[in-house]
PDB file of C-alpha atoms in Angstrom:
ATOM      1  CA  MET A   1    -252.183 -75.263 107.560  1.00  0.00           C
ATOM      2  CA  PRO A   2    -249.706 -78.088 108.326  1.00  0.00           C
ATOM      3  CA  THR A   3    -249.962 -81.321 106.345  1.00  0.00           C
ATOM      4  CA  ALA A   4    -249.692 -84.942 107.490  1.00  0.00           C
ATOM      5  CA  MET A   5    -249.500 -87.976 105.231  1.00  0.00           C
ATOM      6  CA  ILE A   6    -250.455 -91.397 106.606  1.00  0.00           C
ATOM      7  CA  THR A   7    -250.046 -94.727 104.863  1.00  0.00           C
ATOM      8  CA  GLY A   8    -252.496 -97.491 105.765  1.00  0.00           C
ATOM      9  CA  ALA A   9    -255.162 -94.970 106.761  1.00  0.00           C
ATOM     10  CA  ASN A  10    -258.204 -97.180 106.245  1.00  0.00           C
ATOM     11  CA  ARG A  11    -258.349 -98.822 109.687  1.00  0.00           C
ATOM     12  CA  GLY A  12    -256.825 -99.104 113.144  1.00  0.00           C
ATOM     13  CA  ILE A  13    -254.076 -96.687 114.090  1.00  0.00           C
ATOM     14  CA  GLY A  14    -253.925 -95.178 110.603  1.00  0.00           C
ATOM     15  CA  LEU A  15    -257.629 -94.362 110.605  1.00  0.00           C
ATOM     16  CA  GLU A  16    -257.417 -92.816 114.067  1.00  0.00           C
ATOM     17  CA  LEU A  17    -254.411 -90.739 112.992  1.00  0.00           C
ATOM     18  CA  LEU A  18    -256.509 -89.516 110.073  1.00  0.00           C
ATOM     19  CA  ARG A  19    -259.355 -88.644 112.463  1.00  0.00           C
ATOM     20  CA  GLN A  20    -257.304 -86.866 115.126  1.00  0.00           C
ATOM     21  CA  TYR A  21    -255.195 -84.872 112.687  1.00  0.00           C
ATOM     22  CA  ALA A  22    -258.385 -83.754 110.927  1.00  0.00           C
ATOM     23  CA  GLN A  23    -259.903 -82.725 114.265  1.00  0.00           C
ATOM     24  CA  GLN A  24    -256.798 -80.655 114.967  1.00  0.00           C
ATOM     25  CA  GLY A  25    -257.284 -78.752 111.718  1.00  0.00           C
ATOM     26  CA  TRP A  26    -254.501 -80.328 109.701  1.00  0.00           C
ATOM     27  CA  ARG A  27    -254.580 -81.087 106.010  1.00  0.00           C
ATOM     28  CA  VAL A  28    -254.387 -84.895 105.911  1.00  0.00           C
ATOM     29  CA  LEU A  29    -253.383 -87.119 103.001  1.00  0.00           C
ATOM     30  CA  GLY A  30    -254.432 -90.694 103.702  1.00  0.00           C
ATOM     31  CA  THR A  31    -253.472 -93.676 101.577  1.00  0.00           C
ATOM     32  CA  CYS A  32    -254.901 -97.171 101.344  1.00  0.00           C
ATOM     33  CA  ARG A  33    -255.195 -99.819  98.656  1.00  0.00           C
ATOM     34  CA  ASN A  34    -258.929 -99.388  98.030  1.00  0.00           C
ATOM     35  CA  PRO A  35    -260.378 -96.017  99.100  1.00  0.00           C
ATOM     36  CA  GLU A  36    -263.754 -96.952  97.615  1.00  0.00           C
ATOM     37  CA  THR A  37    -264.187 -99.708 100.227  1.00  0.00           C
ATOM     38  CA  ALA A  38    -262.639 -97.751 103.124  1.00  0.00           C
ATOM     39  CA  SER A  39    -265.997 -96.501 104.377  1.00  0.00           C
ATOM     40  CA  ALA A  40    -264.809 -95.017 107.694  1.00  0.00           C
ATOM     41  CA  ALA A  41    -261.919 -93.151 106.081  1.00  0.00           C
ATOM     42  CA  GLN A  42    -264.167 -91.986 103.268  1.00  0.00           C
ATOM     43  CA  ALA A  43    -266.671 -90.674 105.811  1.00  0.00           C
ATOM     44  CA  LEU A  44    -263.903 -88.587 107.371  1.00  0.00           C
ATOM     45  CA  ALA A  45    -262.942 -87.248 103.969  1.00  0.00           C
ATOM     46  CA  ASP A  46    -266.575 -86.364 103.295  1.00  0.00           C
ATOM     47  CA  ALA A  47    -266.851 -84.575 106.649  1.00  0.00           C
ATOM     48  CA  HIS A  48    -263.566 -82.647 106.392  1.00  0.00           C
ATOM     49  CA  ASP A  49    -262.515 -80.668 103.332  1.00  0.00           C
ATOM     50  CA  SER A  50    -258.926 -80.937 104.564  1.00  0.00           C
ATOM     51  CA  VAL A  51    -258.879 -84.774 104.306  1.00  0.00           C
ATOM     52  CA  SER A  52    -258.183 -86.597 101.044  1.00  0.00           C
ATOM     53  CA  LEU A  53    -257.787 -90.306 100.317  1.00  0.00           C
ATOM     54  CA  HIS A  54    -255.377 -91.667  97.726  1.00  0.00           C
ATOM     55  CA  ALA A  55    -255.259 -95.190  96.315  1.00  0.00           C
ATOM     56  CA  LEU A  56    -251.868 -96.735  97.021  1.00  0.00           C
ATOM     57  CA  ASP A  57    -250.441-100.218  97.336  1.00  0.00           C
ATOM     58  CA  VAL A  58    -247.241 -99.448  99.235  1.00  0.00           C
ATOM     59  CA  THR A  59    -245.565-102.532  97.755  1.00  0.00           C
ATOM     60  CA  ASP A  60    -245.972-101.092  94.237  1.00  0.00           C
ATOM     61  CA  ALA A  61    -242.892 -98.890  93.809  1.00  0.00           C
ATOM     62  CA  ALA A  62    -244.169 -97.430  90.536  1.00  0.00           C
ATOM     63  CA  ALA A  63    -247.444 -96.421  92.199  1.00  0.00           C
ATOM     64  CA  VAL A  64    -245.549 -94.828  95.101  1.00  0.00           C
ATOM     65  CA  ALA A  65    -243.426 -92.817  92.658  1.00  0.00           C
ATOM     66  CA  ALA A  66    -246.511 -91.769  90.681  1.00  0.00           C
ATOM     67  CA  LEU A  67    -248.308 -90.548  93.810  1.00  0.00           C
ATOM     68  CA  ALA A  68    -245.229 -88.564  94.824  1.00  0.00           C
ATOM     69  CA  VAL A  69    -245.279 -86.846  91.427  1.00  0.00           C
ATOM     70  CA  SER A  70    -249.011 -86.134  91.636  1.00  0.00           C
ATOM     71  CA  LEU A  71    -248.453 -84.527  95.062  1.00  0.00           C
ATOM     72  CA  ASP A  72    -245.401 -82.642  93.862  1.00  0.00           C
ATOM     73  CA  SER A  73    -246.694 -79.290  95.094  1.00  0.00           C
ATOM     74  CA  SER A  74    -247.520 -80.614  98.570  1.00  0.00           C
ATOM     75  CA  ARG A  75    -245.240 -80.022 101.514  1.00  0.00           C
ATOM     76  CA  ILE A  76    -245.584 -82.818 104.066  1.00  0.00           C
ATOM     77  CA  ASP A  77    -244.831 -81.727 107.627  1.00  0.00           C
ATOM     78  CA  VAL A  78    -245.320 -85.192 109.119  1.00  0.00           C
ATOM     79  CA  LEU A  79    -245.029 -88.415 107.120  1.00  0.00           C
ATOM     80  CA  VAL A  80    -246.281 -91.429 109.079  1.00  0.00           C
ATOM     81  CA  LEU A  81    -245.212 -94.769 107.588  1.00  0.00           C
ATOM     82  CA  ASN A  82    -247.979 -96.770 109.199  1.00  0.00           C
ATOM     83  CA  ALA A  83    -249.019 -99.482 106.718  1.00  0.00           C
ATOM     84  CA  GLY A  84    -248.084-102.923 108.022  1.00  0.00           C
ATOM     85  CA  VAL A  85    -249.097-106.560 108.179  1.00  0.00           C
ATOM     86  CA  MET A  86    -248.607-109.645 110.322  1.00  0.00           C
ATOM     87  CA  SER A  87    -248.884-113.164 108.908  1.00  0.00           C
ATOM     88  CA  PRO A  88    -249.726-116.200 111.079  1.00  0.00           C
ATOM     89  CA  GLY A  89    -247.860-118.324 108.538  1.00  0.00           C
ATOM     90  CA  ALA A  90    -244.522-116.740 109.301  1.00  0.00           C
ATOM     91  CA  ASN A  91    -244.271-116.420 113.059  1.00  0.00           C
ATOM     92  CA  THR A  92    -243.727-119.880 114.569  1.00  0.00           C
ATOM     93  CA  LEU A  93    -240.582-121.965 114.198  1.00  0.00           C
ATOM     94  CA  GLY A  94    -241.478-125.210 112.451  1.00  0.00           C
ATOM     95  CA  GLU A  95    -244.363-123.571 110.590  1.00  0.00           C
ATOM     96  CA  LEU A  96    -242.538-120.813 108.717  1.00  0.00           C
ATOM     97  CA  ASP A  97    -243.690-120.244 105.146  1.00  0.00           C
ATOM     98  CA  ALA A  98    -241.179-118.433 102.938  1.00  0.00           C
ATOM     99  CA  SER A  99    -243.705-116.576 100.789  1.00  0.00           C
ATOM    100  CA  ALA A 100    -245.649-115.349 103.826  1.00  0.00           C
ATOM    101  CA  PHE A 101    -242.396-114.287 105.494  1.00  0.00           C
ATOM    102  CA  LEU A 102    -241.298-112.342 102.408  1.00  0.00           C
ATOM    103  CA  HIS A 103    -244.671-110.596 102.175  1.00  0.00           C
ATOM    104  CA  VAL A 104    -244.341-109.331 105.743  1.00  0.00           C
ATOM    105  CA  LEU A 105    -240.868-108.003 104.976  1.00  0.00           C
ATOM    106  CA  GLU A 106    -242.051-106.398 101.732  1.00  0.00           C
ATOM    107  CA  VAL A 107    -244.879-104.484 103.403  1.00  0.00           C
ATOM    108  CA  ASN A 108    -243.199-103.628 106.710  1.00  0.00           C
ATOM    109  CA  VAL A 109    -239.597-103.005 105.633  1.00  0.00           C
ATOM    110  CA  VAL A 110    -239.158-102.449 101.898  1.00  0.00           C
ATOM    111  CA  ALA A 111    -242.298-100.354 101.399  1.00  0.00           C
ATOM    112  CA  PRO A 112    -241.532 -97.783 104.146  1.00  0.00           C
ATOM    113  CA  ALA A 113    -238.039 -97.296 102.716  1.00  0.00           C
ATOM    114  CA  ILE A 114    -239.433 -96.752  99.214  1.00  0.00           C
ATOM    115  CA  CYS A 115    -242.104 -94.364 100.527  1.00  0.00           C
ATOM    116  CA  ALA A 116    -239.547 -92.357 102.514  1.00  0.00           C
ATOM    117  CA  GLN A 117    -237.371 -92.141  99.420  1.00  0.00           C
ATOM    118  CA  ALA A 118    -240.276 -90.998  97.223  1.00  0.00           C
ATOM    119  CA  PHE A 119    -241.556 -88.340  99.639  1.00  0.00           C
ATOM    120  CA  ARG A 120    -238.185 -87.192 100.964  1.00  0.00           C
ATOM    121  CA  ARG A 121    -238.302 -83.803  99.211  1.00  0.00           C
ATOM    122  CA  HIS A 122    -241.939 -83.214 100.222  1.00  0.00           C
ATOM    123  CA  VAL A 123    -240.894 -83.571 103.866  1.00  0.00           C
ATOM    124  CA  ALA A 124    -237.559 -81.756 103.627  1.00  0.00           C
ATOM    125  CA  THR A 125    -239.189 -78.651 102.143  1.00  0.00           C
ATOM    126  CA  SER A 126    -241.924 -78.482 104.803  1.00  0.00           C
ATOM    127  CA  GLU A 127    -241.836 -76.505 108.030  1.00  0.00           C
ATOM    128  CA  ARG A 128    -241.798 -79.387 110.535  1.00  0.00           C
ATOM    129  CA  ARG A 129    -239.853 -82.024 108.552  1.00  0.00           C
ATOM    130  CA  ILE A 130    -240.740 -85.193 110.482  1.00  0.00           C
ATOM    131  CA  ILE A 131    -240.858 -88.842 109.382  1.00  0.00           C
ATOM    132  CA  VAL A 132    -242.311 -91.448 111.749  1.00  0.00           C
ATOM    133  CA  GLY A 133    -242.027 -95.184 111.117  1.00  0.00           C
ATOM    134  CA  MET A 134    -244.593 -97.256 113.012  1.00  0.00           C
ATOM    135  CA  GLY A 135    -242.266 -99.634 114.784  1.00  0.00           C
ATOM    136  CA  SER A 136    -242.853-101.932 117.741  1.00  0.00           C
ATOM    137  CA  TYR A 137    -241.504-103.124 121.064  1.00  0.00           C
ATOM    138  CA  LEU A 138    -241.474-106.523 119.342  1.00  0.00           C
ATOM    139  CA  GLY A 139    -238.759-105.228 117.021  1.00  0.00           C
ATOM    140  CA  SER A 140    -236.454-104.409 119.937  1.00  0.00           C
ATOM    141  CA  ILE A 141    -233.746-107.090 119.829  1.00  0.00           C
ATOM    142  CA  ALA A 142    -232.559-106.222 123.338  1.00  0.00           C
ATOM    143  CA  SER A 143    -236.073-106.778 124.702  1.00  0.00           C
ATOM    144  CA  ASN A 144    -236.737-110.122 123.009  1.00  0.00           C
ATOM    145  CA  ASN A 145    -236.901-112.641 125.831  1.00  0.00           C
ATOM    146  CA  GLU A 146    -239.854-114.669 124.529  1.00  0.00           C
ATOM    147  CA  GLY A 147    -238.798-115.696 121.016  1.00  0.00           C
ATOM    148  CA  GLY A 148    -241.305-116.498 118.253  1.00  0.00           C
ATOM    149  CA  LEU A 149    -243.011-114.006 115.957  1.00  0.00           C
ATOM    150  CA  TYR A 150    -240.145-114.466 113.503  1.00  0.00           C
ATOM    151  CA  SER A 151    -241.352-112.428 110.553  1.00  0.00           C
ATOM    152  CA  TYR A 152    -242.966-109.633 112.552  1.00  0.00           C
ATOM    153  CA  ARG A 153    -240.015-109.162 114.900  1.00  0.00           C
ATOM    154  CA  SER A 154    -237.615-109.239 111.944  1.00  0.00           C
ATOM    155  CA  ALA A 155    -239.720-106.755 109.992  1.00  0.00           C
ATOM    156  CA  LYS A 156    -240.027-104.246 112.810  1.00  0.00           C
ATOM    157  CA  ALA A 157    -236.312-104.525 113.624  1.00  0.00           C
ATOM    158  CA  GLY A 158    -235.665-103.845 109.930  1.00  0.00           C
ATOM    159  CA  LEU A 159    -237.964-100.826 109.990  1.00  0.00           C
ATOM    160  CA  HIS A 160    -236.138 -99.521 113.040  1.00  0.00           C
ATOM    161  CA  ALA A 161    -232.856 -99.804 111.138  1.00  0.00           C
ATOM    162  CA  ILE A 162    -234.357 -97.862 108.229  1.00  0.00           C
ATOM    163  CA  MET A 163    -235.515 -95.054 110.493  1.00  0.00           C
ATOM    164  CA  ARG A 164    -232.083 -94.888 112.095  1.00  0.00           C
ATOM    165  CA  SER A 165    -230.437 -94.611 108.672  1.00  0.00           C
ATOM    166  CA  LEU A 166    -232.907 -91.936 107.595  1.00  0.00           C
ATOM    167  CA  SER A 167    -232.011 -89.951 110.702  1.00  0.00           C
ATOM    168  CA  VAL A 168    -228.382 -89.939 109.544  1.00  0.00           C
ATOM    169  CA  ASP A 169    -228.895 -89.511 105.805  1.00  0.00           C
ATOM    170  CA  LEU A 170    -231.450 -86.704 106.145  1.00  0.00           C
ATOM    171  CA  ARG A 171    -229.758 -84.864 109.005  1.00  0.00           C
ATOM    172  CA  ASP A 172    -228.333 -82.160 106.750  1.00  0.00           C
ATOM    173  CA  GLU A 173    -231.833 -81.580 105.326  1.00  0.00           C
ATOM    174  CA  GLY A 174    -233.168 -80.902 108.810  1.00  0.00           C
ATOM    175  CA  VAL A 175    -235.430 -83.977 108.862  1.00  0.00           C
ATOM    176  CA  THR A 176    -236.213 -85.674 112.175  1.00  0.00           C
ATOM    177  CA  ALA A 177    -236.824 -89.411 111.693  1.00  0.00           C
ATOM    178  CA  ILE A 178    -237.945 -91.688 114.526  1.00  0.00           C
ATOM    179  CA  ALA A 179    -239.423 -95.146 115.064  1.00  0.00           C
ATOM    180  CA  MET A 180    -242.600 -95.221 117.159  1.00  0.00           C
ATOM    181  CA  HIS A 181    -243.973 -98.017 119.356  1.00  0.00           C
ATOM    182  CA  PRO A 182    -247.742 -97.344 119.557  1.00  0.00           C
ATOM    183  CA  GLY A 183    -248.350 -99.735 122.447  1.00  0.00           C
ATOM    184  CA  TRP A 184    -250.458-102.901 122.409  1.00  0.00           C
ATOM    185  CA  VAL A 185    -253.497-101.463 120.686  1.00  0.00           C
ATOM    186  CA  GLN A 186    -257.037-102.745 120.164  1.00  0.00           C
ATOM    187  CA  THR A 187    -256.902-103.136 116.380  1.00  0.00           C
ATOM    188  CA  ASP A 188    -257.450-106.041 113.988  1.00  0.00           C
ATOM    189  CA  MET A 189    -253.781-106.887 114.506  1.00  0.00           C
ATOM    190  CA  GLY A 190    -253.582-106.240 118.251  1.00  0.00           C
ATOM    191  CA  GLY A 191    -256.853-107.975 119.048  1.00  0.00           C
ATOM    192  CA  PRO A 192    -259.684-107.120 121.468  1.00  0.00           C
ATOM    193  CA  ASP A 193    -257.653-108.047 124.568  1.00  0.00           C
ATOM    194  CA  ALA A 194    -255.034-105.365 123.908  1.00  0.00           C
ATOM    195  CA  SER A 195    -254.520-102.916 126.740  1.00  0.00           C
ATOM    196  CA  LEU A 196    -254.813 -99.670 124.805  1.00  0.00           C
ATOM    197  CA  SER A 197    -257.550 -98.072 122.704  1.00  0.00           C
ATOM    198  CA  THR A 198    -256.671 -96.585 119.329  1.00  0.00           C
ATOM    199  CA  GLU A 199    -257.824 -93.194 120.625  1.00  0.00           C
ATOM    200  CA  ALA A 200    -255.425 -93.269 123.586  1.00  0.00           C
ATOM    201  CA  SER A 201    -252.527 -94.601 121.522  1.00  0.00           C
ATOM    202  CA  VAL A 202    -252.877 -91.995 118.791  1.00  0.00           C
ATOM    203  CA  ALA A 203    -253.382 -89.152 121.262  1.00  0.00           C
ATOM    204  CA  GLY A 204    -250.056 -90.146 122.803  1.00  0.00           C
ATOM    205  CA  ILE A 205    -248.352 -90.513 119.424  1.00  0.00           C
ATOM    206  CA  LEU A 206    -249.438 -87.018 118.407  1.00  0.00           C
ATOM    207  CA  ARG A 207    -248.190 -85.546 121.688  1.00  0.00           C
ATOM    208  CA  VAL A 208    -244.794 -87.165 121.117  1.00  0.00           C
ATOM    209  CA  ILE A 209    -244.624 -85.996 117.496  1.00  0.00           C
ATOM    210  CA  ASP A 210    -245.611 -82.468 118.481  1.00  0.00           C
ATOM    211  CA  GLY A 211    -242.784 -82.351 121.014  1.00  0.00           C
ATOM    212  CA  LEU A 212    -240.031 -83.754 118.799  1.00  0.00           C
ATOM    213  CA  LYS A 213    -236.755 -81.892 118.514  1.00  0.00           C
ATOM    214  CA  PRO A 214    -233.887 -82.495 116.067  1.00  0.00           C
ATOM    215  CA  GLY A 215    -231.952 -84.232 118.832  1.00  0.00           C
ATOM    216  CA  ASP A 216    -234.650 -86.915 119.005  1.00  0.00           C
ATOM    217  CA  SER A 217    -233.896 -88.081 115.473  1.00  0.00           C
ATOM    218  CA  GLY A 218    -232.846 -91.721 115.313  1.00  0.00           C
ATOM    219  CA  ARG A 219    -234.602 -92.763 118.528  1.00  0.00           C
ATOM    220  CA  LEU A 220    -237.155 -95.544 119.151  1.00  0.00           C
ATOM    221  CA  LEU A 221    -239.889 -93.933 121.233  1.00  0.00           C
ATOM    222  CA  THR A 222    -243.159 -95.132 122.733  1.00  0.00           C
ATOM    223  CA  TYR A 223    -246.537 -93.388 122.484  1.00  0.00           C
ATOM    224  CA  ALA A 224    -245.862 -92.244 126.072  1.00  0.00           C
ATOM    225  CA  GLY A 225    -242.572 -90.601 125.074  1.00  0.00           C
ATOM    226  CA  GLU A 226    -240.294 -93.220 126.641  1.00  0.00           C
ATOM    227  CA  GLU A 227    -237.220 -94.500 124.799  1.00  0.00           C
ATOM    228  CA  LEU A 228    -236.854 -98.209 124.033  1.00  0.00           C
ATOM    229  CA  PRO A 229    -233.582-100.073 123.420  1.00  0.00           C
ATOM    230  CA  TRP A 230    -232.801-101.230 119.881  1.00  0.00           C
TER     231      TRP A 230
END
């Protein structure tokens, strides 16, 4: 049975990844800060013996390291670095707040790097050996013609750079590392006017992941399998 690990699995895209992987018969390790209040994720865990939830604040490096040790015997075929935030206090020029900006960078950039570092061996010793960072079209510098969204754009561009470096540094271990744009999705972050349901986005993401080849490592792909410019 293949294993997927998903950070930020309590809502939105992370929750739907948890659901669809479970439906496909995978063993799924979901993380979130407070599993006891993550009722939808907990319901999935109760309904599927293959799903487990683990308390994790991705910004707590010691907690990340401890979870990696506790899962030492687990081989993770697909690691999805999904946890992320957007702060309204760090997106508009003239209204930027330094602490809010730093929090966005900590969650969206530093935490994925620390998680990839902690679970590197778990992935490299698995059969599929895939790491996916949940990036965004908004982190594509070449595509930025609208400005604004300073912290979020910066954070996703930083995450893209991390995934690119992982693709180089883990090449000899056979790991495929990509950044993934999930589309504009109807989540708490994307809002109700977004063009894509979580179900459709995640179905596309899983199709792309399932079709990945080593030569895809280091690319920024969309849920539809298209490549975006950095």
